[in-house]
């Protein structure tokens, strides 16, 4: 073989380039597929890093999913509390007015509770004197906003009324109900009628 570059000459007997430095000696030919201790360490570090990153990603997604479920659950509780509050406000029977008022007081908090508690006896007296019966049915309800432990619920209620046994046509009432989480319960905290 006639080669003009002496560094490129190969030893025809062994097939190894004599001019390339081999840290393992001239008799040791290392194939690229043979793992070395350093290669093992690098693969191990890469594998552990990948496992840690995937675990962190999975945990993060799980936490986000749980938080979303918690928000949806809280929103459902707020909406249901608003619906129940609207029914309590619009369904009163003159024969059971004391129990209806007690239930409404027990299910209330904040400004509504203070105001209603102060006026409850005159309300009871008026309902008994007029023999008033009202029955509310939810037409529509939805969350307007949620702020931490409080929410505003918009409710449309169809209310049937009878005074001393004389029925009146049903009327539609629209209300904005503020509800608030108190301990494990969600309670009515304010009422505004919408025209």
JSON list of C-alpha atoms in Angstrom, two decimals:
[
{"chain": "A", "resi": 1, "resn": "UNK", "atom": "CA", "xyz": [0.00, 0.00, 0.00]},
{"chain": "A", "resi": 2, "resn": "UNK", "atom": "CA", "xyz": [1.51, 3.29, -1.06]},
{"chain": "A", "resi": 3, "resn": "UNK", "atom": "CA", "xyz": [0.29, 6.14, 1.12]},
{"chain": "A", "resi": 4, "resn": "UNK", "atom": "CA", "xyz": [1.93, 9.53, 1.14]},
{"chain": "A", "resi": 5, "resn": "UNK", "atom": "CA", "xyz": [0.85, 10.41, 4.68]},
{"chain": "A", "resi": 6, "resn": "UNK", "atom": "CA", "xyz": [2.81, 8.31, 7.18]},
{"chain": "A", "resi": 7, "resn": "UNK", "atom": "CA", "xyz": [0.32, 9.01, 9.97]},
{"chain": "A", "resi": 8, "resn": "UNK", "atom": "CA", "xyz": [-2.43, 7.35, 7.98]},
{"chain": "A", "resi": 9, "resn": "UNK", "atom": "CA", "xyz": [-0.52, 4.08, 7.47]},
{"chain": "A", "resi": 10, "resn": "UNK", "atom": "CA", "xyz": [-2.20, 1.09, 8.99]},
{"chain": "A", "resi": 11, "resn": "UNK", "atom": "CA", "xyz": [-0.50, -1.94, 10.34]},
{"chain": "A", "resi": 12, "resn": "UNK", "atom": "CA", "xyz": [-1.84, -4.53, 7.93]},
{"chain": "A", "resi": 13, "resn": "UNK", "atom": "CA", "xyz": [-1.38, -7.33, 10.43]},
{"chain": "A", "resi": 14, "resn": "UNK", "atom": "CA", "xyz": [-3.68, -5.96, 13.17]},
{"chain": "A", "resi": 15, "resn": "UNK", "atom": "CA", "xyz": [-5.85, -3.39, 11.39]},
{"chain": "A", "resi": 16, "resn": "UNK", "atom": "CA", "xyz": [-5.08, -0.81, 14.05]},
{"chain": "A", "resi": 17, "resn": "UNK", "atom": "CA", "xyz": [-3.69, 2.62, 13.35]},
{"chain": "A", "resi": 18, "resn": "UNK", "atom": "CA", "xyz": [-0.28, 2.82, 14.99]},
{"chain": "A", "resi": 19, "resn": "UNK", "atom": "CA", "xyz": [-0.39, 6.56, 15.32]},
{"chain": "A", "resi": 20, "resn": "UNK", "atom": "CA", "xyz": [-3.66, 6.84, 17.29]},
{"chain": "A", "resi": 21, "resn": "UNK", "atom": "CA", "xyz": [-3.23, 6.99, 21.06]},
{"chain": "A", "resi": 22, "resn": "UNK", "atom": "CA", "xyz": [-5.19, 4.22, 22.77]},
{"chain": "A", "resi": 23, "resn": "UNK", "atom": "CA", "xyz": [-5.36, 4.69, 26.56]},
{"chain": "A", "resi": 24, "resn": "UNK", "atom": "CA", "xyz": [-5.96, 0.95, 27.06]},
{"chain": "A", "resi": 25, "resn": "UNK", "atom": "CA", "xyz": [-2.82, -0.08, 25.16]},
{"chain": "A", "resi": 26, "resn": "UNK", "atom": "CA", "xyz": [-2.21, -1.29, 21.60]},
{"chain": "A", "resi": 27, "resn": "UNK", "atom": "CA", "xyz": [-3.79, -4.70, 22.17]},
{"chain": "A", "resi": 28, "resn": "UNK", "atom": "CA", "xyz": [-7.11, -3.37, 23.44]},
{"chain": "A", "resi": 29, "resn": "UNK", "atom": "CA", "xyz": [-9.52, -2.33, 20.76]},
{"chain": "A", "resi": 30, "resn": "UNK", "atom": "CA", "xyz": [-12.68, -0.81, 22.23]},
{"chain": "A", "resi": 31, "resn": "UNK", "atom": "CA", "xyz": [-15.88, -0.92, 20.24]},
{"chain": "A", "resi": 32, "resn": "UNK", "atom": "CA", "xyz": [-18.27, 2.02, 20.65]},
{"chain": "A", "resi": 33, "resn": "UNK", "atom": "CA", "xyz": [-20.93, -0.32, 22.05]},
{"chain": "A", "resi": 34, "resn": "UNK", "atom": "CA", "xyz": [-18.77, -1.48, 24.96]},
{"chain": "A", "resi": 35, "resn": "UNK", "atom": "CA", "xyz": [-19.96, 0.44, 28.06]},
{"chain": "A", "resi": 36, "resn": "UNK", "atom": "CA", "xyz": [-17.41, 2.12, 30.29]},
{"chain": "A", "resi": 37, "resn": "UNK", "atom": "CA", "xyz": [-17.84, 3.06, 33.94]},
{"chain": "A", "resi": 38, "resn": "UNK", "atom": "CA", "xyz": [-18.24, 6.70, 32.95]},
{"chain": "A", "resi": 39, "resn": "UNK", "atom": "CA", "xyz": [-20.87, 5.78, 30.35]},
{"chain": "A", "resi": 40, "resn": "UNK", "atom": "CA", "xyz": [-22.74, 3.76, 33.00]},
{"chain": "A", "resi": 41, "resn": "UNK", "atom": "CA", "xyz": [-22.71, 6.74, 35.35]},
{"chain": "A", "resi": 42, "resn": "UNK", "atom": "CA", "xyz": [-23.93, 9.12, 32.63]},
{"chain": "A", "resi": 43, "resn": "UNK", "atom": "CA", "xyz": [-26.77, 6.76, 31.67]},
{"chain": "A", "resi": 44, "resn": "UNK", "atom": "CA", "xyz": [-27.74, 6.34, 35.32]},
{"chain": "A", "resi": 45, "resn": "UNK", "atom": "CA", "xyz": [-27.80, 10.11, 35.89]},
{"chain": "A", "resi": 46, "resn": "UNK", "atom": "CA", "xyz": [-29.86, 10.62, 32.73]},
{"chain": "A", "resi": 47, "resn": "UNK", "atom": "CA", "xyz": [-32.30, 7.87, 33.74]},
{"chain": "A", "resi": 48, "resn": "UNK", "atom": "CA", "xyz": [-32.72, 9.19, 37.28]},
{"chain": "A", "resi": 49, "resn": "UNK", "atom": "CA", "xyz": [-33.20, 12.74, 36.01]},
{"chain": "A", "resi": 50, "resn": "UNK", "atom": "CA", "xyz": [-35.86, 11.55, 33.57]},
{"chain": "A", "resi": 51, "resn": "UNK", "atom": "CA", "xyz": [-37.67, 9.62, 36.32]},
{"chain": "A", "resi": 52, "resn": "UNK", "atom": "CA", "xyz": [-37.57, 12.61, 38.67]},
{"chain": "A", "resi": 53, "resn": "UNK", "atom": "CA", "xyz": [-38.86, 14.99, 35.99]},
{"chain": "A", "resi": 54, "resn": "UNK", "atom": "CA", "xyz": [-41.66, 12.62, 35.00]},
{"chain": "A", "resi": 55, "resn": "UNK", "atom": "CA", "xyz": [-42.60, 12.12, 38.65]},
{"chain": "A", "resi": 56, "resn": "UNK", "atom": "CA", "xyz": [-42.68, 15.88, 39.24]},
{"chain": "A", "resi": 57, "resn": "UNK", "atom": "CA", "xyz": [-44.79, 16.38, 36.12]},
{"chain": "A", "resi": 58, "resn": "UNK", "atom": "CA", "xyz": [-47.22, 13.65, 37.15]},
{"chain": "A", "resi": 59, "resn": "UNK", "atom": "CA", "xyz": [-47.50, 15.05, 40.69]},
{"chain": "A", "resi": 60, "resn": "UNK", "atom": "CA", "xyz": [-48.05, 18.55, 39.35]},
{"chain": "A", "resi": 61, "resn": "UNK", "atom": "CA", "xyz": [-50.80, 17.42, 37.01]},
{"chain": "A", "resi": 62, "resn": "UNK", "atom": "CA", "xyz": [-52.41, 15.44, 39.81]},
{"chain": "A", "resi": 63, "resn": "UNK", "atom": "CA", "xyz": [-52.39, 18.43, 42.13]},
{"chain": "A", "resi": 64, "resn": "UNK", "atom": "CA", "xyz": [-53.88, 20.65, 39.43]},
{"chain": "A", "resi": 65, "resn": "UNK", "atom": "CA", "xyz": [-56.60, 18.09, 38.70]},
{"chain": "A", "resi": 66, "resn": "UNK", "atom": "CA", "xyz": [-57.41, 17.77, 42.41]},
{"chain": "A", "resi": 67, "resn": "UNK", "atom": "CA", "xyz": [-57.54, 21.57, 42.79]},
{"chain": "A", "resi": 68, "resn": "UNK", "atom": "CA", "xyz": [-59.85, 21.85, 39.78]},
{"chain": "A", "resi": 69, "resn": "UNK", "atom": "CA", "xyz": [-62.11, 19.18, 41.26]},
{"chain": "A", "resi": 70, "resn": "UNK", "atom": "CA", "xyz": [-62.10, 21.07, 44.57]},
{"chain": "A", "resi": 71, "resn": "UNK", "atom": "CA", "xyz": [-63.07, 24.31, 42.80]},
{"chain": "A", "resi": 72, "resn": "UNK", "atom": "CA", "xyz": [-65.85, 22.57, 40.90]},
{"chain": "A", "resi": 73, "resn": "UNK", "atom": "CA", "xyz": [-67.07, 20.96, 44.11]},
{"chain": "A", "resi": 74, "resn": "UNK", "atom": "CA", "xyz": [-67.06, 24.32, 45.95]},
{"chain": "A", "resi": 75, "resn": "UNK", "atom": "CA", "xyz": [-68.91, 25.99, 43.06]},
{"chain": "A", "resi": 76, "resn": "UNK", "atom": "CA", "xyz": [-71.55, 23.24, 43.14]},
{"chain": "A", "resi": 77, "resn": "UNK", "atom": "CA", "xyz": [-72.00, 23.70, 46.91]},
{"chain": "A", "resi": 78, "resn": "UNK", "atom": "CA", "xyz": [-72.35, 27.49, 46.51]},
{"chain": "A", "resi": 79, "resn": "UNK", "atom": "CA", "xyz": [-74.93, 27.06, 43.76]},
{"chain": "A", "resi": 80, "resn": "UNK", "atom": "CA", "xyz": [-76.91, 24.49, 45.75]},
{"chain": "A", "resi": 81, "resn": "UNK", "atom": "CA", "xyz": [-76.83, 26.73, 48.86]},
{"chain": "A", "resi": 82, "resn": "UNK", "atom": "CA", "xyz": [-78.16, 29.62, 46.77]},
{"chain": "A", "resi": 83, "resn": "UNK", "atom": "CA", "xyz": [-80.95, 27.46, 45.36]},
{"chain": "A", "resi": 84, "resn": "UNK", "atom": "CA", "xyz": [-81.92, 26.18, 48.82]},
{"chain": "A", "resi": 85, "resn": "UNK", "atom": "CA", "xyz": [-81.80, 29.69, 50.27]},
{"chain": "A", "resi": 86, "resn": "UNK", "atom": "CA", "xyz": [-84.15, 30.95, 47.54]},
{"chain": "A", "resi": 87, "resn": "UNK", "atom": "CA", "xyz": [-86.59, 28.13, 48.34]},
{"chain": "A", "resi": 88, "resn": "UNK", "atom": "CA", "xyz": [-86.42, 28.91, 52.08]},
{"chain": "A", "resi": 89, "resn": "UNK", "atom": "CA", "xyz": [-87.06, 32.61, 51.40]},
{"chain": "A", "resi": 90, "resn": "UNK", "atom": "CA", "xyz": [-90.06, 31.97, 49.15]},
{"chain": "A", "resi": 91, "resn": "UNK", "atom": "CA", "xyz": [-91.70, 28.93, 50.74]},
{"chain": "A", "resi": 92, "resn": "UNK", "atom": "CA", "xyz": [-93.52, 29.82, 53.97]},
{"chain": "A", "resi": 93, "resn": "UNK", "atom": "CA", "xyz": [-96.67, 28.23, 55.37]},
{"chain": "A", "resi": 94, "resn": "UNK", "atom": "CA", "xyz": [-98.66, 30.19, 57.94]},
{"chain": "A", "resi": 95, "resn": "UNK", "atom": "CA", "xyz": [-99.25, 27.03, 60.02]},
{"chain": "A", "resi": 96, "resn": "UNK", "atom": "CA", "xyz": [-95.47, 26.33, 60.20]},
{"chain": "A", "resi": 97, "resn": "UNK", "atom": "CA", "xyz": [-94.06, 29.84, 60.07]},
{"chain": "A", "resi": 98, "resn": "UNK", "atom": "CA", "xyz": [-92.08, 29.57, 63.34]},
{"chain": "A", "resi": 99, "resn": "UNK", "atom": "CA", "xyz": [-90.23, 26.47, 62.09]},
{"chain": "A", "resi": 100, "resn": "UNK", "atom": "CA", "xyz": [-89.69, 28.09, 58.67]},
{"chain": "A", "resi": 101, "resn": "UNK", "atom": "CA", "xyz": [-88.21, 31.21, 60.30]},
{"chain": "A", "resi": 102, "resn": "UNK", "atom": "CA", "xyz": [-86.01, 29.15, 62.64]},
{"chain": "A", "resi": 103, "resn": "UNK", "atom": "CA", "xyz": [-84.70, 27.13, 59.69]},
{"chain": "A", "resi": 104, "resn": "UNK", "atom": "CA", "xyz": [-83.95, 30.34, 57.77]},
{"chain": "A", "resi": 105, "resn": "UNK", "atom": "CA", "xyz": [-82.14, 31.86, 60.76]},
{"chain": "A", "resi": 106, "resn": "UNK", "atom": "CA", "xyz": [-80.10, 28.68, 61.27]},
{"chain": "A", "resi": 107, "resn": "UNK", "atom": "CA", "xyz": [-79.12, 28.75, 57.58]},
{"chain": "A", "resi": 108, "resn": "UNK", "atom": "CA", "xyz": [-78.05, 32.41, 57.56]},
{"chain": "A", "resi": 109, "resn": "UNK", "atom": "CA", "xyz": [-75.06, 34.53, 58.53]},
{"chain": "A", "resi": 110, "resn": "UNK", "atom": "CA", "xyz": [-73.76, 38.06, 58.15]},
{"chain": "A", "resi": 111, "resn": "UNK", "atom": "CA", "xyz": [-75.93, 41.10, 57.36]},
{"chain": "A", "resi": 112, "resn": "UNK", "atom": "CA", "xyz": [-78.97, 39.05, 56.35]},
{"chain": "A", "resi": 113, "resn": "UNK", "atom": "CA", "xyz": [-78.99, 37.16, 59.65]},
{"chain": "A", "resi": 114, "resn": "UNK", "atom": "CA", "xyz": [-78.72, 40.34, 61.72]},
{"chain": "A", "resi": 115, "resn": "UNK", "atom": "CA", "xyz": [-81.52, 42.07, 59.78]},
{"chain": "A", "resi": 116, "resn": "UNK", "atom": "CA", "xyz": [-83.85, 39.05, 59.59]},
{"chain": "A", "resi": 117, "resn": "UNK", "atom": "CA", "xyz": [-83.40, 38.15, 63.25]},
{"chain": "A", "resi": 118, "resn": "UNK", "atom": "CA", "xyz": [-84.43, 41.70, 64.18]},
{"chain": "A", "resi": 119, "resn": "UNK", "atom": "CA", "xyz": [-87.55, 41.59, 61.96]},
{"chain": "A", "resi": 120, "resn": "UNK", "atom": "CA", "xyz": [-88.50, 37.92, 62.33]},
{"chain": "A", "resi": 121, "resn": "UNK", "atom": "CA", "xyz": [-91.22, 38.38, 64.96]},
{"chain": "A", "resi": 122, "resn": "UNK", "atom": "CA", "xyz": [-93.12, 40.97, 62.92]},
{"chain": "A", "resi": 123, "resn": "UNK", "atom": "CA", "xyz": [-92.75, 38.68, 59.88]},
{"chain": "A", "resi": 124, "resn": "UNK", "atom": "CA", "xyz": [-94.24, 35.75, 61.86]},
{"chain": "A", "resi": 125, "resn": "UNK", "atom": "CA", "xyz": [-97.12, 37.93, 63.09]},
{"chain": "A", "resi": 126, "resn": "UNK", "atom": "CA", "xyz": [-97.94, 39.19, 59.57]},
{"chain": "A", "resi": 127, "resn": "UNK", "atom": "CA", "xyz": [-97.87, 35.70, 58.01]},
{"chain": "A", "resi": 128, "resn": "UNK", "atom": "CA", "xyz": [-100.18, 34.34, 60.72]},
{"chain": "A", "resi": 129, "resn": "UNK", "atom": "CA", "xyz": [-102.57, 37.29, 60.61]},
{"chain": "A", "resi": 130, "resn": "UNK", "atom": "CA", "xyz": [-102.97, 37.15, 56.79]},
{"chain": "A", "resi": 131, "resn": "UNK", "atom": "CA", "xyz": [-102.85, 33.33, 56.69]},
{"chain": "A", "resi": 132, "resn": "UNK", "atom": "CA", "xyz": [-100.24, 33.66, 53.97]},
{"chain": "A", "resi": 133, "resn": "UNK", "atom": "CA", "xyz": [-98.79, 30.67, 52.20]},
{"chain": "A", "resi": 134, "resn": "UNK", "atom": "CA", "xyz": [-96.08, 30.98, 49.57]},
{"chain": "A", "resi": 135, "resn": "UNK", "atom": "CA", "xyz": [-94.36, 28.30, 47.54]},
{"chain": "A", "resi": 136, "resn": "UNK", "atom": "CA", "xyz": [-91.26, 28.97, 45.50]},
{"chain": "A", "resi": 137, "resn": "UNK", "atom": "CA", "xyz": [-89.99, 26.90, 42.59]},
{"chain": "A", "resi": 138, "resn": "UNK", "atom": "CA", "xyz": [-86.57, 27.52, 41.05]},
{"chain": "A", "resi": 139, "resn": "UNK", "atom": "CA", "xyz": [-86.86, 28.56, 37.41]},
{"chain": "A", "resi": 140, "resn": "UNK", "atom": "CA", "xyz": [-83.13, 29.21, 36.85]},
{"chain": "A", "resi": 141, "resn": "UNK", "atom": "CA", "xyz": [-80.03, 29.58, 38.99]},
{"chain": "A", "resi": 142, "resn": "UNK", "atom": "CA", "xyz": [-76.40, 30.27, 38.27]},
{"chain": "A", "resi": 143, "resn": "UNK", "atom": "CA", "xyz": [-73.21, 31.49, 39.88]},
{"chain": "A", "resi": 144, "resn": "UNK", "atom": "CA", "xyz": [-72.42, 35.12, 39.20]},
{"chain": "A", "resi": 145, "resn": "UNK", "atom": "CA", "xyz": [-69.07, 35.14, 40.97]},
{"chain": "A", "resi": 146, "resn": "UNK", "atom": "CA", "xyz": [-66.94, 33.25, 43.49]},
{"chain": "A", "resi": 147, "resn": "UNK", "atom": "CA", "xyz": [-64.48, 34.95, 45.83]},
{"chain": "A", "resi": 148, "resn": "UNK", "atom": "CA", "xyz": [-62.73, 32.50, 48.15]},
{"chain": "A", "resi": 149, "resn": "UNK", "atom": "CA", "xyz": [-65.31, 31.39, 50.72]},
{"chain": "A", "resi": 150, "resn": "UNK", "atom": "CA", "xyz": [-68.11, 33.56, 49.31]},
{"chain": "A", "resi": 151, "resn": "UNK", "atom": "CA", "xyz": [-70.19, 33.53, 46.15]},
{"chain": "A", "resi": 152, "resn": "UNK", "atom": "CA", "xyz": [-73.01, 35.46, 44.51]},
{"chain": "A", "resi": 153, "resn": "UNK", "atom": "CA", "xyz": [-75.81, 33.34, 43.08]},
{"chain": "A", "resi": 154, "resn": "UNK", "atom": "CA", "xyz": [-78.44, 34.66, 40.68]},
{"chain": "A", "resi": 155, "resn": "UNK", "atom": "CA", "xyz": [-81.79, 32.94, 41.06]},
{"chain": "A", "resi": 156, "resn": "UNK", "atom": "CA", "xyz": [-85.14, 33.26, 39.30]},
{"chain": "A", "resi": 157, "resn": "UNK", "atom": "CA", "xyz": [-87.99, 31.83, 41.38]},
{"chain": "A", "resi": 158, "resn": "UNK", "atom": "CA", "xyz": [-91.61, 31.33, 40.45]},
{"chain": "A", "resi": 159, "resn": "UNK", "atom": "CA", "xyz": [-93.65, 32.09, 43.58]},
{"chain": "A", "resi": 160, "resn": "UNK", "atom": "CA", "xyz": [-97.26, 31.03, 44.14]},
{"chain": "A", "resi": 161, "resn": "UNK", "atom": "CA", "xyz": [-99.04, 32.96, 46.88]},
{"chain": "A", "resi": 162, "resn": "UNK", "atom": "CA", "xyz": [-102.32, 32.49, 48.72]},
{"chain": "A", "resi": 163, "resn": "UNK", "atom": "CA", "xyz": [-103.77, 34.87, 51.31]},
{"chain": "A", "resi": 164, "resn": "UNK", "atom": "CA", "xyz": [-106.51, 33.47, 53.55]},
{"chain": "A", "resi": 165, "resn": "UNK", "atom": "CA", "xyz": [-107.10, 30.67, 51.04]},
{"chain": "A", "resi": 166, "resn": "UNK", "atom": "CA", "xyz": [-107.33, 32.92, 47.95]},
{"chain": "A", "resi": 167, "resn": "UNK", "atom": "CA", "xyz": [-104.72, 32.00, 45.34]},
{"chain": "A", "resi": 168, "resn": "UNK", "atom": "CA", "xyz": [-102.88, 34.63, 43.35]},
{"chain": "A", "resi": 169, "resn": "UNK", "atom": "CA", "xyz": [-101.16, 34.04, 40.00]},
{"chain": "A", "resi": 170, "resn": "UNK", "atom": "CA", "xyz": [-97.54, 32.94, 40.23]},
{"chain": "A", "resi": 171, "resn": "UNK", "atom": "CA", "xyz": [-94.98, 35.73, 40.02]},
{"chain": "A", "resi": 172, "resn": "UNK", "atom": "CA", "xyz": [-91.35, 35.55, 38.97]},
{"chain": "A", "resi": 173, "resn": "UNK", "atom": "CA", "xyz": [-88.85, 36.93, 41.48]},
{"chain": "A", "resi": 174, "resn": "UNK", "atom": "CA", "xyz": [-85.21, 37.50, 40.59]},
{"chain": "A", "resi": 175, "resn": "UNK", "atom": "CA", "xyz": [-82.67, 37.62, 43.37]},
{"chain": "A", "resi": 176, "resn": "UNK", "atom": "CA", "xyz": [-78.96, 37.95, 43.90]},
{"chain": "A", "resi": 177, "resn": "UNK", "atom": "CA", "xyz": [-78.08, 35.84, 46.92]},
{"chain": "A", "resi": 178, "resn": "UNK", "atom": "CA", "xyz": [-74.74, 36.14, 48.65]},
{"chain": "A", "resi": 179, "resn": "UNK", "atom": "CA", "xyz": [-73.69, 32.87, 50.25]},
{"chain": "A", "resi": 180, "resn": "UNK", "atom": "CA", "xyz": [-70.70, 32.24, 52.47]},
{"chain": "A", "resi": 181, "resn": "UNK", "atom": "CA", "xyz": [-68.91, 29.15, 53.73]},
{"chain": "A", "resi": 182, "resn": "UNK", "atom": "CA", "xyz": [-69.07, 29.05, 57.53]},
{"chain": "A", "resi": 183, "resn": "UNK", "atom": "CA", "xyz": [-67.31, 25.99, 58.95]},
{"chain": "A", "resi": 184, "resn": "UNK", "atom": "CA", "xyz": [-68.61, 23.03, 56.94]},
{"chain": "A", "resi": 185, "resn": "UNK", "atom": "CA", "xyz": [-71.83, 24.79, 55.89]},
{"chain": "A", "resi": 186, "resn": "UNK", "atom": "CA", "xyz": [-72.62, 27.32, 53.19]},
{"chain": "A", "resi": 187, "resn": "UNK", "atom": "CA", "xyz": [-75.06, 29.93, 54.51]},
{"chain": "A", "resi": 188, "resn": "UNK", "atom": "CA", "xyz": [-77.09, 32.81, 53.13]},
{"chain": "A", "resi": 189, "resn": "UNK", "atom": "CA", "xyz": [-75.42, 36.13, 53.96]},
{"chain": "A", "resi": 190, "resn": "UNK", "atom": "CA", "xyz": [-77.34, 38.73, 51.91]},
{"chain": "A", "resi": 191, "resn": "UNK", "atom": "CA", "xyz": [-80.32, 39.09, 49.56]},
{"chain": "A", "resi": 192, "resn": "UNK", "atom": "CA", "xyz": [-80.98, 41.67, 46.87]},
{"chain": "A", "resi": 193, "resn": "UNK", "atom": "CA", "xyz": [-84.06, 41.64, 44.65]},
{"chain": "A", "resi": 194, "resn": "UNK", "atom": "CA", "xyz": [-83.39, 42.39, 40.98]},
{"chain": "A", "resi": 195, "resn": "UNK", "atom": "CA", "xyz": [-86.00, 44.18, 38.92]}
]
